[in-house]
Amino acid sequence: MGSKILGFLLLALSWLPLTAFGITDDDVHVEYRNGTYYANLTIQIAVPPSSAFAVLIDFERMPNFMPGLASSRITSRQNNVYLVAQRGKVTFGPFSMPYESERRIETIDNSKILSRSVAGSARRMQSEMRLQSSEPGTRLDYKIEIEPDSWLPSSLGINFLQHELAEQFNALGREMVRRQ
């Protein structure tokens, strides 16, 4: 499998992105339609929305708690809009590959995070994270659309995306709880 093929999936998942919370691959809903992968995931975590939000936008420290992420840096910031460059390495079964991404990330009212690819291996990638107060803490609703720049068998792409999103959200959740 070529590095470009897996790279488009990694681009979207590199920030994000709860084994300790029981998130499994089956908890991640992924569909493939007309050349685009659509995924969504909803989780409940027992931390206040402000704590969850702080972890989700802690781009500079993400390599400390996100699996496979070697570096993450803010290359530009204007108010609530960030340009973030990240690089790392992902392993999926027998495959391992490095990746790099640059994304434009906008935060809205500490309750929504919009992200879109500006450079990387995807023809198009955009995601949205919504946070809302929900007893006993915060509800996170995440959705992503990825159009790869090269063909990938849909069954492989679906399984890969499910696995990576579950792994990334487990890592984020552990960090959110750790900071409490």
mmCIF file with all atom_site columns, N, CA and C in Angstrom, residues 47-92:
data_model
loop_
_atom_site.group_PDB
_atom_site.id
_atom_site.type_symbol
_atom_site.label_atom_id
_atom_site.label_alt_id
_atom_site.label_comp_id
_atom_site.label_asym_id
_atom_site.label_entity_id
_atom_site.label_seq_id
_atom_site.pdbx_PDB_ins_code
_atom_site.Cartn_x
_atom_site.Cartn_y
_atom_site.Cartn_z
_atom_site.occupancy
_atom_site.B_iso_or_equiv
_atom_site.pdbx_formal_charge
_atom_site.auth_seq_id
_atom_site.auth_comp_id
_atom_site.auth_asym_id
_atom_site.auth_atom_id
_atom_site.pdbx_PDB_model_num
ATOM 1   N N  . VAL A 1 47 ? -15.462 15.135 32.163 1.00 0.00 ? 47 VAL A N  1
ATOM 2   C CA . VAL A 1 47 ? -14.665 16.343 32.429 1.00 0.00 ? 47 VAL A CA 1
ATOM 3   C C  . VAL A 1 47 ? -15.487 17.530 31.943 1.00 0.00 ? 47 VAL A C  1
ATOM 4   N N  . PRO A 1 48 ? -15.255 18.715 32.515 1.00 0.00 ? 48 PRO A N  1
ATOM 5   C CA . PRO A 1 48 ? -15.996 19.886 32.045 1.00 0.00 ? 48 PRO A CA 1
ATOM 6   C C  . PRO A 1 48 ? -15.617 20.243 30.603 1.00 0.00 ? 48 PRO A C  1
ATOM 7   N N  . PRO A 1 49 ? -16.525 20.874 29.859 1.00 0.00 ? 49 PRO A N  1
ATOM 8   C CA . PRO A 1 49 ? -16.223 21.267 28.479 1.00 0.00 ? 49 PRO A CA 1
ATOM 9   C C  . PRO A 1 49 ? -14.939 22.089 28.355 1.00 0.00 ? 49 PRO A C  1
ATOM 10  N N  . SER A 1 50 ? -14.662 22.960 29.310 1.00 0.00 ? 50 SER A N  1
ATOM 11  C CA . SER A 1 50 ? -13.446 23.783 29.225 1.00 0.00 ? 50 SER A CA 1
ATOM 12  C C  . SER A 1 50 ? -12.189 22.922 29.270 1.00 0.00 ? 50 SER A C  1
ATOM 13  N N  . SER A 1 51 ? -12.195 21.861 30.070 1.00 0.00 ? 51 SER A N  1
ATOM 14  C CA . SER A 1 51 ? -11.039 20.960 30.143 1.00 0.00 ? 51 SER A CA 1
ATOM 15  C C  . SER A 1 51 ? -10.884 20.161 28.855 1.00 0.00 ? 51 SER A C  1
ATOM 16  N N  . ALA A 1 52 ? -11.994 19.670 28.326 1.00 0.00 ? 52 ALA A N  1
ATOM 17  C CA . ALA A 1 52 ? -11.942 18.923 27.068 1.00 0.00 ? 52 ALA A CA 1
ATOM 18  C C  . ALA A 1 52 ? -11.427 19.814 25.945 1.00 0.00 ? 52 ALA A C  1
ATOM 19  N N  . PHE A 1 53 ? -11.939 21.023 25.874 1.00 0.00 ? 53 PHE A N  1
ATOM 20  C CA . PHE A 1 53 ? -11.538 21.969 24.832 1.00 0.00 ? 53 PHE A CA 1
ATOM 21  C C  . PHE A 1 53 ? -10.045 22.280 24.921 1.00 0.00 ? 53 PHE A C  1
ATOM 22  N N  . ALA A 1 54 ? -9.547  22.477 26.145 1.00 0.00 ? 54 ALA A N  1
ATOM 23  C CA . ALA A 1 54 ? -8.125  22.796 26.336 1.00 0.00 ? 54 ALA A CA 1
ATOM 24  C C  . ALA A 1 54 ? -7.227  21.700 25.769 1.00 0.00 ? 54 ALA A C  1
ATOM 25  N N  . VAL A 1 55 ? -7.597  20.442 25.956 1.00 0.00 ? 55 VAL A N  1
ATOM 26  C CA . VAL A 1 55 ? -6.803  19.336 25.421 1.00 0.00 ? 55 VAL A CA 1
ATOM 27  C C  . VAL A 1 55 ? -6.899  19.302 23.897 1.00 0.00 ? 55 VAL A C  1
ATOM 28  N N  . LEU A 1 56 ? -8.084  19.509 23.359 1.00 0.00 ? 56 LEU A N  1
ATOM 29  C CA . LEU A 1 56 ? -8.285  19.433 21.909 1.00 0.00 ? 56 LEU A CA 1
ATOM 30  C C  . LEU A 1 56 ? -7.508  20.491 21.137 1.00 0.00 ? 56 LEU A C  1
ATOM 31  N N  . ILE A 1 57 ? -7.196  21.620 21.779 1.00 0.00 ? 57 ILE A N  1
ATOM 32  C CA . ILE A 1 57 ? -6.443  22.669 21.069 1.00 0.00 ? 57 ILE A CA 1
ATOM 33  C C  . ILE A 1 57 ? -5.020  22.830 21.608 1.00 0.00 ? 57 ILE A C  1
ATOM 34  N N  . ASP A 1 58 ? -4.551  21.866 22.361 1.00 0.00 ? 58 ASP A N  1
ATOM 35  C CA . ASP A 1 58 ? -3.183  21.918 22.896 1.00 0.00 ? 58 ASP A CA 1
ATOM 36  C C  . ASP A 1 58 ? -2.215  21.324 21.871 1.00 0.00 ? 58 ASP A C  1
ATOM 37  N N  . PHE A 1 59 ? -2.157  21.961 20.712 1.00 0.00 ? 59 PHE A N  1
ATOM 38  C CA . PHE A 1 59 ? -1.403  21.431 19.579 1.00 0.00 ? 59 PHE A CA 1
ATOM 39  C C  . PHE A 1 59 ? 0.077   21.230 19.881 1.00 0.00 ? 59 PHE A C  1
ATOM 40  N N  . GLU A 1 60 ? 0.694   22.146 20.603 1.00 0.00 ? 60 GLU A N  1
ATOM 41  C CA . GLU A 1 60 ? 2.131   22.074 20.873 1.00 0.00 ? 60 GLU A CA 1
ATOM 42  C C  . GLU A 1 60 ? 2.496   20.878 21.757 1.00 0.00 ? 60 GLU A C  1
ATOM 43  N N  . ARG A 1 61 ? 1.606   20.459 22.642 1.00 0.00 ? 61 ARG A N  1
ATOM 44  C CA . ARG A 1 61 ? 1.894   19.344 23.558 1.00 0.00 ? 61 ARG A CA 1
ATOM 45  C C  . ARG A 1 61 ? 1.347   18.006 23.068 1.00 0.00 ? 61 ARG A C  1
ATOM 46  N N  . MET A 1 62 ? 0.651   17.988 21.966 1.00 0.00 ? 62 MET A N  1
ATOM 47  C CA . MET A 1 62 ? 0.031   16.747 21.491 1.00 0.00 ? 62 MET A CA 1
ATOM 48  C C  . MET A 1 62 ? 0.999   15.575 21.321 1.00 0.00 ? 62 MET A C  1
ATOM 49  N N  . PRO A 1 63 ? 2.246   15.793 20.904 1.00 0.00 ? 63 PRO A N  1
ATOM 50  C CA . PRO A 1 63 ? 3.146   14.642 20.792 1.00 0.00 ? 63 PRO A CA 1
ATOM 51  C C  . PRO A 1 63 ? 3.360   13.906 22.120 1.00 0.00 ? 63 PRO A C  1
ATOM 52  N N  . ASN A 1 64 ? 3.106   14.574 23.237 1.00 0.00 ? 64 ASN A N  1
ATOM 53  C CA . ASN A 1 64 ? 3.267   13.939 24.543 1.00 0.00 ? 64 ASN A CA 1
ATOM 54  C C  . ASN A 1 64 ? 2.168   12.928 24.854 1.00 0.00 ? 64 ASN A C  1
ATOM 55  N N  . PHE A 1 65 ? 1.025   13.032 24.192 1.00 0.00 ? 65 PHE A N  1
ATOM 56  C CA . PHE A 1 65 ? -0.064  12.116 24.536 1.00 0.00 ? 65 PHE A CA 1
ATOM 57  C C  . PHE A 1 65 ? -0.756  11.460 23.346 1.00 0.00 ? 65 PHE A C  1
ATOM 58  N N  . MET A 1 66 ? -0.417  11.849 22.130 1.00 0.00 ? 66 MET A N  1
ATOM 59  C CA . MET A 1 66 ? -1.041  11.234 20.955 1.00 0.00 ? 66 MET A CA 1
ATOM 60  C C  . MET A 1 66 ? -0.112  10.180 20.360 1.00 0.00 ? 66 MET A C  1
ATOM 61  N N  . PRO A 1 67 ? -0.585  8.955  20.193 1.00 0.00 ? 67 PRO A N  1
ATOM 62  C CA . PRO A 1 67 ? 0.266   7.895  19.659 1.00 0.00 ? 67 PRO A CA 1
ATOM 63  C C  . PRO A 1 67 ? 0.754   8.207  18.246 1.00 0.00 ? 67 PRO A C  1
ATOM 64  N N  . GLY A 1 68 ? 2.046   8.011  18.040 1.00 0.00 ? 68 GLY A N  1
ATOM 65  C CA . GLY A 1 68 ? 2.637   8.179  16.719 1.00 0.00 ? 68 GLY A CA 1
ATOM 66  C C  . GLY A 1 68 ? 2.921   9.597  16.286 1.00 0.00 ? 68 GLY A C  1
ATOM 67  N N  . LEU A 1 69 ? 2.517   10.586 17.049 1.00 0.00 ? 69 LEU A N  1
ATOM 68  C CA . LEU A 1 69 ? 2.729   11.982 16.662 1.00 0.00 ? 69 LEU A CA 1
ATOM 69  C C  . LEU A 1 69 ? 4.102   12.437 17.151 1.00 0.00 ? 69 LEU A C  1
ATOM 70  N N  . ALA A 1 70 ? 5.011   12.720 16.215 1.00 0.00 ? 70 ALA A N  1
ATOM 71  C CA . ALA A 1 70 ? 6.379   13.107 16.559 1.00 0.00 ? 70 ALA A CA 1
ATOM 72  C C  . ALA A 1 70 ? 6.514   14.598 16.828 1.00 0.00 ? 70 ALA A C  1
ATOM 73  N N  . SER A 1 71 ? 5.818   15.425 16.054 1.00 0.00 ? 71 SER A N  1
ATOM 74  C CA . SER A 1 71 ? 5.885   16.869 16.284 1.00 0.00 ? 71 SER A CA 1
ATOM 75  C C  . SER A 1 71 ? 4.575   17.521 15.878 1.00 0.00 ? 71 SER A C  1
ATOM 76  N N  . SER A 1 72 ? 4.282   18.613 16.555 1.00 0.00 ? 72 SER A N  1
ATOM 77  C CA . SER A 1 72 ? 3.071   19.378 16.287 1.00 0.00 ? 72 SER A CA 1
ATOM 78  C C  . SER A 1 72 ? 3.373   20.814 16.671 1.00 0.00 ? 72 SER A C  1
ATOM 79  N N  . ARG A 1 73 ? 3.213   21.710 15.716 1.00 0.00 ? 73 ARG A N  1
ATOM 80  C CA . ARG A 1 73 ? 3.512   23.107 16.045 1.00 0.00 ? 73 ARG A CA 1
ATOM 81  C C  . ARG A 1 73 ? 2.536   24.037 15.340 1.00 0.00 ? 73 ARG A C  1
ATOM 82  N N  . ILE A 1 74 ? 2.265   25.131 16.018 1.00 0.00 ? 74 ILE A N  1
ATOM 83  C CA . ILE A 1 74 ? 1.423   26.174 15.451 1.00 0.00 ? 74 ILE A CA 1
ATOM 84  C C  . ILE A 1 74 ? 2.327   27.039 14.583 1.00 0.00 ? 74 ILE A C  1
ATOM 85  N N  . THR A 1 75 ? 2.048   27.099 13.294 1.00 0.00 ? 75 THR A N  1
ATOM 86  C CA . THR A 1 75 ? 2.880   27.903 12.394 1.00 0.00 ? 75 THR A CA 1
ATOM 87  C C  . THR A 1 75 ? 2.343   29.313 12.242 1.00 0.00 ? 75 THR A C  1
ATOM 88  N N  . SER A 1 76 ? 1.070   29.498 12.583 1.00 0.00 ? 76 SER A N  1
ATOM 89  C CA . SER A 1 76 ? 0.452   30.819 12.495 1.00 0.00 ? 76 SER A CA 1
ATOM 90  C C  . SER A 1 76 ? -0.801  30.813 13.361 1.00 0.00 ? 76 SER A C  1
ATOM 91  N N  . ARG A 1 77 ? -1.083  31.980 13.937 1.00 0.00 ? 77 ARG A N  1
ATOM 92  C CA . ARG A 1 77 ? -2.329  32.111 14.701 1.00 0.00 ? 77 ARG A CA 1
ATOM 93  C C  . ARG A 1 77 ? -2.832  33.538 14.591 1.00 0.00 ? 77 ARG A C  1
ATOM 94  N N  . GLN A 1 78 ? -4.104  33.659 14.271 1.00 0.00 ? 78 GLN A N  1
ATOM 95  C CA . GLN A 1 78 ? -4.789  34.950 14.270 1.00 0.00 ? 78 GLN A CA 1
ATOM 96  C C  . GLN A 1 78 ? -6.095  34.752 15.016 1.00 0.00 ? 78 GLN A C  1
ATOM 97  N N  . ASN A 1 79 ? -6.127  35.271 16.250 1.00 0.00 ? 79 ASN A N  1
ATOM 98  C CA . ASN A 1 79 ? -7.293  35.121 17.116 1.00 0.00 ? 79 ASN A CA 1
ATOM 99  C C  . ASN A 1 79 ? -7.640  33.646 17.292 1.00 0.00 ? 79 ASN A C  1
ATOM 100 N N  . ASN A 1 80 ? -8.761  33.210 16.761 1.00 0.00 ? 80 ASN A N  1
ATOM 101 C CA . ASN A 1 80 ? -9.218  31.835 16.956 1.00 0.00 ? 80 ASN A CA 1
ATOM 102 C C  . ASN A 1 80 ? -8.936  30.919 15.755 1.00 0.00 ? 80 ASN A C  1
ATOM 103 N N  . VAL A 1 81 ? -8.047  31.342 14.863 1.00 0.00 ? 81 VAL A N  1
ATOM 104 C CA . VAL A 1 81 ? -7.700  30.539 13.686 1.00 0.00 ? 81 VAL A CA 1
ATOM 105 C C  . VAL A 1 81 ? -6.217  30.174 13.748 1.00 0.00 ? 81 VAL A C  1
ATOM 106 N N  . TYR A 1 82 ? -5.951  28.868 13.683 1.00 0.00 ? 82 TYR A N  1
ATOM 107 C CA . TYR A 1 82 ? -4.593  28.342 13.770 1.00 0.00 ? 82 TYR A CA 1
ATOM 108 C C  . TYR A 1 82 ? -4.213  27.666 12.453 1.00 0.00 ? 82 TYR A C  1
ATOM 109 N N  . LEU A 1 83 ? -2.946  27.754 12.096 1.00 0.00 ? 83 LEU A N  1
ATOM 110 C CA . LEU A 1 83 ? -2.363  26.863 11.093 1.00 0.00 ? 83 LEU A CA 1
ATOM 111 C C  . LEU A 1 83 ? -1.451  25.937 11.880 1.00 0.00 ? 83 LEU A C  1
ATOM 112 N N  . VAL A 1 84 ? -1.654  24.636 11.739 1.00 0.00 ? 84 VAL A N  1
ATOM 113 C CA . VAL A 1 84 ? -0.923  23.658 12.532 1.00 0.00 ? 84 VAL A CA 1
ATOM 114 C C  . VAL A 1 84 ? -0.225  22.674 11.597 1.00 0.00 ? 84 VAL A C  1
ATOM 115 N N  . ALA A 1 85 ? 1.076   22.502 11.807 1.00 0.00 ? 85 ALA A N  1
ATOM 116 C CA . ALA A 1 85 ? 1.868   21.529 11.048 1.00 0.00 ? 85 ALA A CA 1
ATOM 117 C C  . ALA A 1 85 ? 2.207   20.369 11.981 1.00 0.00 ? 85 ALA A C  1
ATOM 118 N N  . GLN A 1 86 ? 1.974   19.161 11.504 1.00 0.00 ? 86 GLN A N  1
ATOM 119 C CA . GLN A 1 86 ? 2.252   17.980 12.309 1.00 0.00 ? 86 GLN A CA 1
ATOM 120 C C  . GLN A 1 86 ? 2.943   16.927 11.456 1.00 0.00 ? 86 GLN A C  1
ATOM 121 N N  . ARG A 1 87 ? 3.744   16.101 12.134 1.00 0.00 ? 87 ARG A N  1
ATOM 122 C CA . ARG A 1 87 ? 4.342   14.950 11.459 1.00 0.00 ? 87 ARG A CA 1
ATOM 123 C C  . ARG A 1 87 ? 4.426   13.809 12.455 1.00 0.00 ? 87 ARG A C  1
ATOM 124 N N  . GLY A 1 88 ? 4.390   12.619 11.923 1.00 0.00 ? 88 GLY A N  1
ATOM 125 C CA . GLY A 1 88 ? 4.438   11.446 12.780 1.00 0.00 ? 88 GLY A CA 1
ATOM 126 C C  . GLY A 1 88 ? 4.520   10.182 11.963 1.00 0.00 ? 88 GLY A C  1
ATOM 127 N N  . LYS A 1 89 ? 4.170   9.090  12.605 1.00 0.00 ? 89 LYS A N  1
ATOM 128 C CA . LYS A 1 89 ? 4.232   7.783  11.965 1.00 0.00 ? 89 LYS A CA 1
ATOM 129 C C  . LYS A 1 89 ? 3.061   6.963  12.486 1.00 0.00 ? 89 LYS A C  1
ATOM 130 N N  . VAL A 1 90 ? 2.411   6.266  11.602 1.00 0.00 ? 90 VAL A N  1
ATOM 131 C CA . VAL A 1 90 ? 1.281   5.430  11.991 1.00 0.00 ? 90 VAL A CA 1
ATOM 132 C C  . VAL A 1 90 ? 1.560   3.988  11.604 1.00 0.00 ? 90 VAL A C  1
ATOM 133 N N  . THR A 1 91 ? 1.040   3.082  12.428 1.00 0.00 ? 91 THR A N  1
ATOM 134 C CA . THR A 1 91 ? 1.158   1.659  12.151 1.00 0.00 ? 91 THR A CA 1
ATOM 135 C C  . THR A 1 91 ? -0.239  1.065  12.133 1.00 0.00 ? 91 THR A C  1
ATOM 136 N N  . PHE A 1 92 ? -0.526  0.308  11.091 1.00 0.00 ? 92 PHE A N  1
ATOM 137 C CA . PHE A 1 92 ? -1.814  -0.361 10.956 1.00 0.00 ? 92 PHE A CA 1
ATOM 138 C C  . PHE A 1 92 ? -1.532  -1.755 10.431 1.00 0.00 ? 92 PHE A C  1
#
